[in-house]
XYZ file of N, CA and C in Angstrom:
396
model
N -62.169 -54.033 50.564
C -61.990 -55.050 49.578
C -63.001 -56.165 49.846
N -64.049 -56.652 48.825
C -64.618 -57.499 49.202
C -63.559 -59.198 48.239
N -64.032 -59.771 49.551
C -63.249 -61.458 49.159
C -64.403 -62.483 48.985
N -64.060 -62.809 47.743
C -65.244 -64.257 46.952
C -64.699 -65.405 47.534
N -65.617 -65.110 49.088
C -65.065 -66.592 49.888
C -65.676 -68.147 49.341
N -67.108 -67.872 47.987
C -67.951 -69.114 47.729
C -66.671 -69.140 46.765
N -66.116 -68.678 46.171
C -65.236 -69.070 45.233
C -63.817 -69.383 45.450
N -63.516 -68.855 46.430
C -62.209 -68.915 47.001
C -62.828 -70.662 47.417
N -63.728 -71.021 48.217
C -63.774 -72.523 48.902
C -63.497 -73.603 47.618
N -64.383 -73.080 46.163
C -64.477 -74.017 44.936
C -62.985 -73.964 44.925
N -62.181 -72.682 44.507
C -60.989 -73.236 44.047
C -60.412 -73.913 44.815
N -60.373 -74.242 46.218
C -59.125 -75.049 47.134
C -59.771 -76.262 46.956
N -61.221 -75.880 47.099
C -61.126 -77.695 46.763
C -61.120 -78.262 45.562
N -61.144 -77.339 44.526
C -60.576 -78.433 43.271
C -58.921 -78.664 43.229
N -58.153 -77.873 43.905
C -56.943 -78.296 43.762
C -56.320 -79.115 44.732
N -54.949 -79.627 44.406
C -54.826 -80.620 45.200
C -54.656 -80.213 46.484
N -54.850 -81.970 47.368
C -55.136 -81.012 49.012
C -53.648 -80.986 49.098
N -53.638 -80.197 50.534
C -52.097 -79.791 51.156
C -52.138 -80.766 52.137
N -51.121 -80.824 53.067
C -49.860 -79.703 52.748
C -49.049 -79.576 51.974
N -48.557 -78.397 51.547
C -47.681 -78.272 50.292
C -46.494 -78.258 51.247
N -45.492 -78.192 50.724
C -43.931 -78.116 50.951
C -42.735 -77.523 49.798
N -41.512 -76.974 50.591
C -41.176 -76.378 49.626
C -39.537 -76.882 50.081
N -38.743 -78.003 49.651
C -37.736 -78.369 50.201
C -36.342 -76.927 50.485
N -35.247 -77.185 51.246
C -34.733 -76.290 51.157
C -33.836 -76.187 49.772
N -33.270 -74.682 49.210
C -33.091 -74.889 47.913
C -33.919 -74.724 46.900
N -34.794 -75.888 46.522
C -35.903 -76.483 45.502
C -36.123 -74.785 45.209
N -36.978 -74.887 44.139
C -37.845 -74.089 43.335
C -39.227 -74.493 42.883
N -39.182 -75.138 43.421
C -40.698 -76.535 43.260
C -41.499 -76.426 44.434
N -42.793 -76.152 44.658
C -43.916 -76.859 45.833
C -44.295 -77.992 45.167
N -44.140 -79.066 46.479
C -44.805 -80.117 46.361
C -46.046 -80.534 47.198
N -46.948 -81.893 47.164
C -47.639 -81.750 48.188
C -47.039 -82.747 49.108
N -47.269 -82.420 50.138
C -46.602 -83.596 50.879
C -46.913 -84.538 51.051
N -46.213 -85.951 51.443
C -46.971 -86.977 51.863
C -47.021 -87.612 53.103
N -47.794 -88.329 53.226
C -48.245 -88.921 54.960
C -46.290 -89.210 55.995
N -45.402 -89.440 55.033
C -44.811 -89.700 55.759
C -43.411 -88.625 56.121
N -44.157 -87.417 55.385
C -43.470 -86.116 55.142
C -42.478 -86.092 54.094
N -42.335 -87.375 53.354
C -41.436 -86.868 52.017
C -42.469 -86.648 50.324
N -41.726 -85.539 49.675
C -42.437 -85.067 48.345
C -43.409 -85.459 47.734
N -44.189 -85.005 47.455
C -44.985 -85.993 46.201
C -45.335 -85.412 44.731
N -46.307 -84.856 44.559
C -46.211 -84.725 43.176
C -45.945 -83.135 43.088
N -45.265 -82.384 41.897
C -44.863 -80.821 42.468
C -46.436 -80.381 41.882
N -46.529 -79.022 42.293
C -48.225 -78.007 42.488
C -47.468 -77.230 41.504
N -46.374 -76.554 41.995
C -45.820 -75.143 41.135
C -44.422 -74.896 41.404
N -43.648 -74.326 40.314
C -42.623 -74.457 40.111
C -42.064 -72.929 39.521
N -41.007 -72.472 40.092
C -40.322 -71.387 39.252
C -39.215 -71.815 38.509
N -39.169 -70.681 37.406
C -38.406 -71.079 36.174
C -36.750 -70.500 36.703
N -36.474 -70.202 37.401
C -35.242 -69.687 37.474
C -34.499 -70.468 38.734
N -33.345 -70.550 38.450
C -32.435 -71.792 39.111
C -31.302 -70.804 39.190
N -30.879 -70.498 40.875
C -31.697 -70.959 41.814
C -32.524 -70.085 41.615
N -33.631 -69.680 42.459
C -34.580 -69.274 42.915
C -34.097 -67.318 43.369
N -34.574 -66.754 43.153
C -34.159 -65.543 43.963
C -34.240 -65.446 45.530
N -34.352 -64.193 46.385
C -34.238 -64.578 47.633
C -36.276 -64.159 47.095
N -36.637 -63.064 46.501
C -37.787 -62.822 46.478
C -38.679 -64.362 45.734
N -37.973 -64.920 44.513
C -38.939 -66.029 44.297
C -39.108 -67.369 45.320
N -38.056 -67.348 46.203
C -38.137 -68.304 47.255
C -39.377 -67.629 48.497
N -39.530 -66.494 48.537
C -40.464 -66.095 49.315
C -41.799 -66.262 49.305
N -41.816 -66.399 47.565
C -42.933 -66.393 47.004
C -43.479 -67.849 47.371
N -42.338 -68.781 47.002
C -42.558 -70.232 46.567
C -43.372 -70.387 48.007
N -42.087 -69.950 49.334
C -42.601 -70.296 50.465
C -44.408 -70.105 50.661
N -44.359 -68.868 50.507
C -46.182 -68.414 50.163
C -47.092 -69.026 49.991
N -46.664 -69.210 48.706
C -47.651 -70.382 47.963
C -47.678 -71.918 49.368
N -46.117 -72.473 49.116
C -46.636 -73.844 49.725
C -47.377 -73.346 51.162
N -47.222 -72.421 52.047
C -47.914 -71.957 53.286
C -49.240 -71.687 53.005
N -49.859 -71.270 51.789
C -51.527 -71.072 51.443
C -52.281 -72.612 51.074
N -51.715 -73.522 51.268
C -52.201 -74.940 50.251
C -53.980 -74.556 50.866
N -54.283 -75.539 49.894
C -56.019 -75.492 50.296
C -56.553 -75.858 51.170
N -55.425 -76.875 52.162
C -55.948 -76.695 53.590
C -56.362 -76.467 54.581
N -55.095 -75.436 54.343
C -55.067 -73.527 55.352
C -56.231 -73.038 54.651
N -56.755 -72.772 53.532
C -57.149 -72.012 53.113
C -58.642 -72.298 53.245
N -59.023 -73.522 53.364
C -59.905 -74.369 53.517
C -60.815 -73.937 55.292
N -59.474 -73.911 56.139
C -59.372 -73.799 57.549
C -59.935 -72.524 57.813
N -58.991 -71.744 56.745
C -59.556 -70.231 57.278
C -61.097 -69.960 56.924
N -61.192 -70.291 56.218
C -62.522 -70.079 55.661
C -63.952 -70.523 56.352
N -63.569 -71.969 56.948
C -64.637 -72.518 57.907
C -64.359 -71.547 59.046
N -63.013 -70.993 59.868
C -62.993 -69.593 61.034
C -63.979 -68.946 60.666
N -63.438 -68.214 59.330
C -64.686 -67.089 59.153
C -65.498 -67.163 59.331
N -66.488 -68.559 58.826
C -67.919 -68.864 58.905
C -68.314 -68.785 60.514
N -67.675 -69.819 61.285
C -67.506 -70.159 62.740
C -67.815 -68.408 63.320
N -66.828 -67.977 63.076
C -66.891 -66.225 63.469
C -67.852 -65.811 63.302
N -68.502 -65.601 62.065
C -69.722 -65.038 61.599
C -70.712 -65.347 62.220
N -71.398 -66.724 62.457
C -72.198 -67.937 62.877
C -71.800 -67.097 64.747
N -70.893 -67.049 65.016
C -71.178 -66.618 66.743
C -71.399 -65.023 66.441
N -70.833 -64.389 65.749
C -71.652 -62.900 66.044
C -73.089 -63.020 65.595
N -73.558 -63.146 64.990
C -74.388 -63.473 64.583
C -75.547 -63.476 65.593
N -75.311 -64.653 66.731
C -75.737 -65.258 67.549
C -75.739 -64.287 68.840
N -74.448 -63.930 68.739
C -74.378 -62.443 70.143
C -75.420 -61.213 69.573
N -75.601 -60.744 67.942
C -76.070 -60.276 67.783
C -77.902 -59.825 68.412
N -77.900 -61.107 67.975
C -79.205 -61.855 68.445
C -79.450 -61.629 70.224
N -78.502 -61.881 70.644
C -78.655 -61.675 72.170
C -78.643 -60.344 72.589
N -77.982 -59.502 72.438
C -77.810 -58.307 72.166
C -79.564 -57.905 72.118
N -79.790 -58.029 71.177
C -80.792 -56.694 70.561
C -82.076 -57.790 71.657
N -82.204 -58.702 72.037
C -83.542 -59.081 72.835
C -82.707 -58.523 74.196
N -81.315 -58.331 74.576
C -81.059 -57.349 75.882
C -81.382 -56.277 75.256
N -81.487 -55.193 74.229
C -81.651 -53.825 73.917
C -83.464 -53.669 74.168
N -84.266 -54.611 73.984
C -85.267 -55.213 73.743
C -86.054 -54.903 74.997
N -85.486 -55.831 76.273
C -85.713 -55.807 77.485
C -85.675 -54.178 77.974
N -84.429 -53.787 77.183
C -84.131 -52.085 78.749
C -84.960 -51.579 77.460
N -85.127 -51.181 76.933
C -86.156 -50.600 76.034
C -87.329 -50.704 76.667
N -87.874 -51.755 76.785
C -89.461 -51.923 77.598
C -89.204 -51.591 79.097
N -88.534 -51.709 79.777
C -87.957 -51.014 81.169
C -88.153 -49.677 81.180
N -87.192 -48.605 80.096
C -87.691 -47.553 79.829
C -88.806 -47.043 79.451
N -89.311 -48.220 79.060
C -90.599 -47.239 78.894
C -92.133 -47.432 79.902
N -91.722 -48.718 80.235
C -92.911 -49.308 81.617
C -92.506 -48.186 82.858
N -91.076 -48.275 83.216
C -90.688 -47.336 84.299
C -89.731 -46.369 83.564
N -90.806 -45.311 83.263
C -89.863 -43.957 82.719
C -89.489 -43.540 83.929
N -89.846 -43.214 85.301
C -89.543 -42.512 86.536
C -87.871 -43.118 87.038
N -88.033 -44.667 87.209
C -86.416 -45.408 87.424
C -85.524 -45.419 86.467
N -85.280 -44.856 85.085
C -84.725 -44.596 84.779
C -83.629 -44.023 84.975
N -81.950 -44.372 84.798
C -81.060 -43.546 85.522
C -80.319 -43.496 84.103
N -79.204 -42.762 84.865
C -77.963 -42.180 83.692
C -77.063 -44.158 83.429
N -77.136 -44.593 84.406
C -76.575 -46.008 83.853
C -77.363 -46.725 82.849
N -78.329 -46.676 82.726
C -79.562 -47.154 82.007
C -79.327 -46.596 80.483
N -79.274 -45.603 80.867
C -79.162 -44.421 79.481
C -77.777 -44.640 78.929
N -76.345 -44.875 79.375
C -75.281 -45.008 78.817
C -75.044 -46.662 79.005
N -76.198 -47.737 79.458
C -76.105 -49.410 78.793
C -76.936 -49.004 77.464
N -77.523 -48.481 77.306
C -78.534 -48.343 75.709
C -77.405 -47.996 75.004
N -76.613 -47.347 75.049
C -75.823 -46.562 74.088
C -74.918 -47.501 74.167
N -74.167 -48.318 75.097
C -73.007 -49.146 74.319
C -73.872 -50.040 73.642
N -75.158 -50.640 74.045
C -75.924 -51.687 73.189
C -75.777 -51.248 72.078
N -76.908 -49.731 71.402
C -76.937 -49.828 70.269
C -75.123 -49.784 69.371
N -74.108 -49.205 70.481
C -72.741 -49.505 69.835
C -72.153 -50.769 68.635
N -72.251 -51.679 70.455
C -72.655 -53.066 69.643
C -73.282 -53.568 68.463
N -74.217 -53.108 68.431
C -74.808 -53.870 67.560
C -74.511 -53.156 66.233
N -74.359 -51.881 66.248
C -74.100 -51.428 65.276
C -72.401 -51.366 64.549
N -71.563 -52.305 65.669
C -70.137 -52.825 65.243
C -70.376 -54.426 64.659
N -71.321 -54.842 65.377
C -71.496 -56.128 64.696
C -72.258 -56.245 63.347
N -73.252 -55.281 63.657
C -73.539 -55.253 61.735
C -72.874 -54.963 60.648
N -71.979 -53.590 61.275
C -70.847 -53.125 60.030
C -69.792 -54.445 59.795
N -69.553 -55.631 61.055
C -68.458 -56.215 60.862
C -69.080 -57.789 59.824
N -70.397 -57.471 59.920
C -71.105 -58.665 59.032
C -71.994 -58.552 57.734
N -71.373 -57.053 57.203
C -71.694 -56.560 56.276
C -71.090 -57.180 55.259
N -71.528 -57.363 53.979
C -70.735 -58.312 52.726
C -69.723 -57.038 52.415
């Protein structure tokens, strides 16, 4: 499944910020305010009370506000931004025993030969994992 994280960021931040809240009971998310009571409601179900499934939902929603969602999204980047970077380190170590192997083909050993192979592993888990 690919996820429209440039679009996923536009929508949280056009909506209002979180935290949302969802009182006990209520059928309403609200957002909260600085001093933890209600403020204006986000979303609301039409049925009174609530089911046990539309209260799950409600919960959902107020637990995704654009905060979280906001949060997760800079992780991802953060995540990406350090593989990225190991990537990078990686392939100038694949780089190095590469020219090793081939300056000293004679010292070559079986450890040598199975560090190449988890390298190219690596790198080839970090590309599939930074693939769009």
């Amino acid at each position: 499944m690919t996820i429209d994280t440039k679009n996923l960021r536009v929508l949280a931040e056009a909506a209002t910020p979180g935290p949302w809240m969802r009182l006990f009971g209520e059928r309403t998310v609200y957002d909260r305010m600085e001093d933890g009571c209600r403020g204006i409601p986000i979303v609301r179900s039409d049925c009174s009370p609530p089911t046990q499934k539309e209260a799950a939902n409600i919960d959902y929603i107020a637990a995704c506000s654009p905060d979280v969602l906001l949060a997760l999204l800079d992780a991802l980047e953060r995540k990406d931004r350090v593989l990225r970077e190991a990537l990078e380190a990686i392939e100038i170590a694949k780089n190095g025993l590469d020219w090793f192997k081939d300056s000293y083909p004679h010292d070559v050993n079986e450890s040598d030969a199975e560090a190449s192979e988890q390298i190219n592993e690596a790198i080839e888990a970090i590309t599939k994992e930074l693939a769009p």
